[in-house]
Each structure stands twice: as C-alpha cells, then as structure tokens.
Amino acid sequence: MSERILTEVISANPAMIRKQFPLLDQQVNGNPLIYFDNAATTQKPVQVIDAIDGYYRGYNANIHRGIHTLAEKATDAFEQTRSVVRSFMNASSMEEVIFTYGTTDSINLVAQSFGRKFLEAGDEVIISEMEHHSNIVPWQMVCAERGARLKIIPVNDAGELIMDHFDQLLSPRTKLVSIVHVSNSLGTINPVAEIIRKAHLAGARVLIDGAQAAAHLPLDVQELDCDFYAFSSHKMFGPTGVGILYGKKDILNEMPPYRGGGEMIREVTFEKTTYNDLPFKFEAGTPNIADVIGFRTALEFILEISKPLILQHERALLAHAHERLSKIEGLRIIGTAREKLGVVSFIIEDLHAFDIGMLLDAAGIAIRTGHHCTQPLMKRFGIEGTARISFSVYNTFEEIDFLTERLLKIIKIKRR
Amino acid sequence: MSDKSINRIQDEIIEEFSILGNDMESIVFYIMELGDKLELLEDKFKVDSNLIKGCQSKVWLNAEVEDHKLILNADSNTDITRGLISLLVRTLSGQSLDDIIHADLYFIEKIGMNKVIGSQRSNGLTAMIKQIKLYALAYKTKLQQQT
Ligand SMILES: Cc1ncc(COP(=O)(O)O)c(C=O)c1O
C-alpha cells in the first residue's frame, strides 16, 4: 500500500484499525467506550491475544532446557521475539536485548547491577524533575546505599527540561544520567540525543526511559548511542509483564548479574558458580514465556501499520485535542512543550481532577487522574494532579469532540 | 439532629435515587449537587488528625457527641466525594451511638453507589464508615467509663 492510502486507512477509516481491538467494541455506562488512557496501558489487538492463546493451547513448555519438540518450539518462538525486538530498536546484537518484567524492572536492573558496581561515595546520578517514580526511587535506593548523590534537572513552565541547568550539573562526578524520553504526565519529548552526547563528553553513561516513546517515536539505539534503553510491552499493544532492557554489550559484560537462579548460570558448585553469557546472565528463572511470545505480535502490528503513520495520526489527534481543549474557559493545559507527543494533561478551575475523571467515566470515557506517578513534577507545577488523556492509533477525532462536549457540559453544570 | 431512624432515612434516599433510573451521568451529577448542600466544615477541623485517606480524594471528618448522639461534620476536596459524604451525614448524624454501631447501610448498594465509585475508589467511603463506627464505639466506651 502506498503511504497515502495507509494514512487514509488510519485517519479516515479508523474502523479498520479498531476492528482489530475486540475490547474497544463495548458500552460503558450506556455509552460507547472511549479509551483515552493509553499512556497507562494500550489495548491489545486480537493477534496478540491469539498468540498467547495459541502458545498455551499448542506448545506451552519451559524454554532453553528441554530437548523435546514442544520445548524447542517454545524456545524458538521466545527467541524470535528477541530477534524482532533487536531489529525494532536496531540493537547491534541479540545479546543486547534483555527480557525483564517492565520498564520499572529494567531500571531496577541497571540501578542494582550497574549502580552497585560503579557508583562510589561522592559520585552523582542525574535525573530530571519530570521523571516517573520508576526512574526516581531505584536511584534514591542505590545512591543511599553507595553514598552517591542524586542531581535533578529542573523543568520550565512549558514542561521542558532546562538544558542550561543540565550543562551545569554535568561534571566528572557524574556517573550516570537517567532521563525519560517522553514524559507520561506532560507529553514532552526530551532532547535525548543532545543529553546523551553531552553526558558522554563528561564521561557518564546514559539510560533512557522509553516507556512512553517506544511505541510512537522512531527508535534506533545505535544512532542514539544511549547506553541503556528501557520500555514496556504493555504500553505498545503487547501483554503486561514483559519489559525490555537494551544495554551496550561491553557495559553489560562488565555488570554483575543482580538476580541469581536458574537460566543465568553456566555451572553451579557450592564453591563457585560461573555465569551464563549475555543476555541470559540477566534473565534468572523461568521468564514470562507466553507474554514474550505475544509481544512479538504486538511489535509486528506496529511495524505493519508503520511507525511514521502511527506517529502522524497521533500528532494530528494531539493537535486537534489542543485546539479543542484550549478553547474551554477555565481549562489549563499542563505541559505545552514545543516537542510534544500523545498526552494532554489539564486542570479545570474549581473542579478536582477526580471529579472530572468520574464524570467522564459516567459518560463512557476512560481517562487518568491524579499525579501519574510523578509527584515531584506535580509539586513543581503547584498542583495535586491533573486529568490526563492519552492517545493511540485507534483513537478518533470524533472521540475528542465528544470529550470536549462532555467537558463543556460538566463545567456548565458545575457553574450553575 | 435527626428524629427519623437510620433505616427510614436510607429508604428515603433510595426513593430519591430511583427517580434517576440507571443513567450513570445523572446519578453522578446528582451526587455532586448533594455535596453543594453539605454544611461547611470549619477550617479548624480540616486538620490531619481528622483526615481519612481515600484514593485521590481527601475526607475530613469531625465527630462530637451530644446527649448520647453522634454529631458528624465532614468535607472533602472533591465534589463527588462531598456528595457521598453528605448522604452519610444525612443518614448517621444525630443518631444514637448504639444505632450507629449496629447500622447496616444498605442504601449504598441499593442506589448503585458502589457501582458509581467502584470497589477501589470506594475505599475512602468504606474507611469513612468504619471511622464513624469507631467514633461511636469510642464515645460509648468513654461514656460508660464516666458513669
Ligand atoms: C515514563 C514512564 N516510565 C516508567 C513507567 C513504568 O512502566 P511499568 O509500570 O510498565 O514498569 C511508566 C509507566 O507508567 C512511564 O510512563
């Protein structure tokens, strides 16, 4: 199909896409479901559901150790996902693709393994004010243990990193910079290439939290030159309980395993255990086989539509939402970065986000309310939380119009 | 001060809500409106010791005893929770300590309030009911010790 036709398939005929998501076809509180909570987790296309079902019905077996036919088949399917993930993010080898249980788990792996080995008293880790708690707490833990310090890049009123401040924070003491690629609360796309380049010049390693980016933005870890990149399957049409940690091979090889058990060893005696090679060294125990297999189908779904087209559709939705919402009196959008993606956070005068969320839910619209696991960021904006809508490929312009209509109604009734 | 029994008030509430039918939006808007009528809680009572932690909404609850009856004052930072509280205050405030301790609040389920707020989100409300009963029990014990 030509690009133009494909674009039309998504934006003019979203039914084609929506049809692949059985869950979307339902009524909630008497209204057709509008799912605007995609930054929390996306829905799953039928192919993904079938892949998981097919594994359990057809070839459920433990992997890497069995010699029987089912075990071979399961191992092949599992490793096939690794291969698709490798090419999805253009890692240079399969050894650089580590399966975890999610972004949080990936970050904890780096904190516990890299952090405990390389951080020393007086060293510094730089994060930002807009990080998800998953990219704050693991660093607080390891820094406290190692006597290292956490440094914070502040955020301006538009919700962008203050890069001058970053430049000032970088020093020979900086061991690691860990930054979110796209903010889950604001939608801000951070200048990660610039951050990586500068951090490397200062001799620091860089981890990018790609939880909100991997499904949307082009991803080429070699071009980015990041040292680590973390993301979650469930935010990109795949099942829960699967995450990816990309790491450069030379660094991963220097890092000790952080969980012990089966799969990650070569030989165990009571005197000494030798570890398996990458990536297995970091994959102790039986992994989430079914969901890893399902994840491959999710990635293929994305590749089939093509990432640039998904991005184009999501940008159009974002522009439409901004246009509509900014006309609502008393509504303030939190996060107006020039480079922004997929998420609109807002507050409404005299209305608590919780009330907005509950009232929209009564109309069948699923949104997120609260601090979105970014409490320091909320504090920066002097608010308790926001109402947040976030888009995916199956959302439509009409859904945004319906949301706008409902918001106007809620405000009208409130002001009465 | 209430001279109607807890169950009589519950039945009235159920009756009022039955007019709204099954339309979730109307129900939620109605609950919000009820919150507007809740008597204001003085700021001096909005202190952490009166705070009941819900999910995303805060509830402050102040309870005093007058003539063996529990007098409740409460507020929330969200409209819907304030509306839900107003129903609890209407049902329980001014009732005797014993009646509150033994109250079976069947109206919550009958008016579909548990559906409105879901099991997780209703935790704040459940916590509030528990707290009211605890106050009633505590005051009762205290009064018994005095006599
Ligand atoms: C930016 C960001 N980082 C990390 C996470 C954590 O992801 P997970 O819960 O899948 O581990 C999320 C999920 O909400 C996120 O949005």
Short mmCIF file of N, CA, C and O in Angstrom, two decimals, chain A residues 29 352 354-355 358-359 361-363 369-370 384 406 409 413-414 416, chain B residues 24-25 28-29 32-33 56-58 77-81 116-117 121:
data_model
loop_
_atom_site.label_atom_id
_atom_site.label_comp_id
_atom_site.label_asym_id
_atom_site.label_seq_id
_atom_site.Cartn_x
_atom_site.Cartn_y
_atom_site.Cartn_z
N ASN A 29 -21.27 2.33 30.86
CA ASN A 29 -22.30 3.22 31.42
C ASN A 29 -23.23 3.77 30.33
O ASN A 29 -23.57 4.95 30.32
N HIS A 352 -12.00 19.34 40.79
CA HIS A 352 -10.92 18.42 41.11
C HIS A 352 -10.80 17.40 39.98
O HIS A 352 -11.81 16.98 39.42
N PHE A 354 -10.27 14.37 40.07
CA PHE A 354 -11.03 13.17 40.42
C PHE A 354 -12.49 13.29 39.95
O PHE A 354 -13.06 12.35 39.39
N ASP A 355 -13.09 14.47 40.18
CA ASP A 355 -14.47 14.68 39.74
C ASP A 355 -14.57 14.62 38.21
O ASP A 355 -15.50 14.05 37.66
N MET A 358 -14.36 10.99 37.17
CA MET A 358 -15.57 10.24 37.50
C MET A 358 -16.72 10.61 36.57
O MET A 358 -17.49 9.75 36.12
N LEU A 359 -16.85 11.90 36.29
CA LEU A 359 -17.94 12.35 35.43
C LEU A 359 -17.74 11.87 34.00
O LEU A 359 -18.70 11.49 33.32
N ASP A 361 -16.10 9.17 33.17
CA ASP A 361 -16.33 7.72 33.20
C ASP A 361 -17.81 7.41 33.12
O ASP A 361 -18.22 6.46 32.46
N ALA A 362 -18.61 8.24 33.77
CA ALA A 362 -20.06 8.03 33.71
C ALA A 362 -20.56 8.16 32.27
O ALA A 362 -21.60 7.63 31.91
N ALA A 363 -19.79 8.89 31.44
CA ALA A 363 -20.16 9.04 30.03
C ALA A 363 -19.41 8.05 29.14
O ALA A 363 -19.42 8.15 27.92
N THR A 369 -6.57 10.23 36.17
CA THR A 369 -6.49 11.42 37.01
C THR A 369 -5.52 11.16 38.15
O THR A 369 -5.32 10.02 38.55
N GLY A 370 -4.93 12.24 38.63
CA GLY A 370 -4.01 12.10 39.77
C GLY A 370 -2.62 12.61 39.43
O GLY A 370 -2.46 13.46 38.55
N GLU A 384 -1.96 19.27 42.62
CA GLU A 384 -2.04 17.94 43.23
C GLU A 384 -2.00 16.86 42.16
O GLU A 384 -1.50 15.76 42.36
N ARG A 406 -18.51 16.86 26.50
CA ARG A 406 -18.77 16.43 27.88
C ARG A 406 -18.14 17.37 28.88
O ARG A 406 -18.71 17.70 29.90
N LYS A 409 -20.17 20.40 29.20
CA LYS A 409 -21.38 20.12 29.97
C LYS A 409 -21.06 20.08 31.48
O LYS A 409 -21.79 20.65 32.28
N ILE A 413 -22.68 22.61 34.26
CA ILE A 413 -23.46 22.16 35.42
C ILE A 413 -22.79 22.60 36.71
O ILE A 413 -23.44 23.05 37.65
N LYS A 414 -21.48 22.54 36.73
CA LYS A 414 -20.73 22.95 37.91
C LYS A 414 -20.95 24.43 38.22
O LYS A 414 -21.04 24.85 39.36
N ARG A 416 -23.45 26.28 37.51
CA ARG A 416 -24.85 26.64 37.67
C ARG A 416 -25.16 27.18 39.06
O ARG A 416 -24.65 26.69 40.05
N MET B 24 -26.05 6.76 34.53
CA MET B 24 -24.92 6.98 35.43
C MET B 24 -24.56 8.45 35.52
O MET B 24 -24.22 8.96 36.59
N GLU B 25 -24.63 9.16 34.39
CA GLU B 25 -24.27 10.58 34.42
C GLU B 25 -25.19 11.36 35.35
O GLU B 25 -24.74 12.17 36.14
N VAL B 28 -24.34 10.65 38.95
CA VAL B 28 -23.13 11.31 39.44
C VAL B 28 -23.35 12.83 39.59
O VAL B 28 -22.93 13.43 40.58
N PHE B 29 -24.02 13.42 38.61
CA PHE B 29 -24.32 14.85 38.74
C PHE B 29 -25.16 15.13 39.98
O PHE B 29 -24.96 16.11 40.69
N MET B 32 -23.09 15.06 43.02
CA MET B 32 -22.30 16.29 43.12
C MET B 32 -23.13 17.44 43.69
O MET B 32 -22.67 18.22 44.51
N GLU B 33 -24.36 17.52 43.21
CA GLU B 33 -25.26 18.57 43.66
C GLU B 33 -25.52 18.45 45.16
O GLU B 33 -25.58 19.45 45.87
N GLN B 56 -7.94 9.23 45.76
CA GLN B 56 -7.42 10.50 45.28
C GLN B 56 -8.06 11.66 46.01
O GLN B 56 -7.62 12.79 45.90
N SER B 57 -9.14 11.38 46.74
CA SER B 57 -9.81 12.48 47.41
C SER B 57 -9.55 12.42 48.91
O SER B 57 -9.36 11.35 49.48
N LYS B 58 -9.53 13.60 49.49
CA LYS B 58 -9.32 13.68 50.93
C LYS B 58 -10.66 13.86 51.61
O LYS B 58 -11.52 14.58 51.10
N ASN B 77 -12.20 17.37 49.43
CA ASN B 77 -11.66 18.28 48.42
C ASN B 77 -12.23 17.97 47.03
O ASN B 77 -11.92 18.65 46.07
N THR B 78 -13.05 16.95 46.90
CA THR B 78 -13.67 16.69 45.60
C THR B 78 -15.19 16.71 45.73
O THR B 78 -15.74 16.33 46.77
N ASP B 79 -15.85 17.18 44.69
CA ASP B 79 -17.31 17.38 44.75
C ASP B 79 -18.07 16.07 44.93
O ASP B 79 -19.04 15.99 45.66
N ILE B 80 -17.62 15.05 44.21
CA ILE B 80 -18.37 13.80 44.24
C ILE B 80 -18.25 13.15 45.62
O ILE B 80 -19.24 12.70 46.20
N THR B 81 -17.06 13.15 46.15
CA THR B 81 -16.90 12.59 47.49
C THR B 81 -17.71 13.39 48.50
O THR B 81 -18.33 12.83 49.40
N VAL B 116 -21.06 3.31 41.13
CA VAL B 116 -20.55 4.63 40.74
C VAL B 116 -19.07 4.75 41.09
O VAL B 116 -18.27 5.24 40.32
N ILE B 117 -18.75 4.30 42.27
CA ILE B 117 -17.38 4.54 42.69
C ILE B 117 -16.47 3.33 42.63
O ILE B 117 -15.28 3.45 42.89
N ARG B 121 -12.21 2.64 44.32
CA ARG B 121 -12.41 4.06 44.57
C ARG B 121 -13.28 4.30 45.80
O ARG B 121 -13.28 5.36 46.37
#
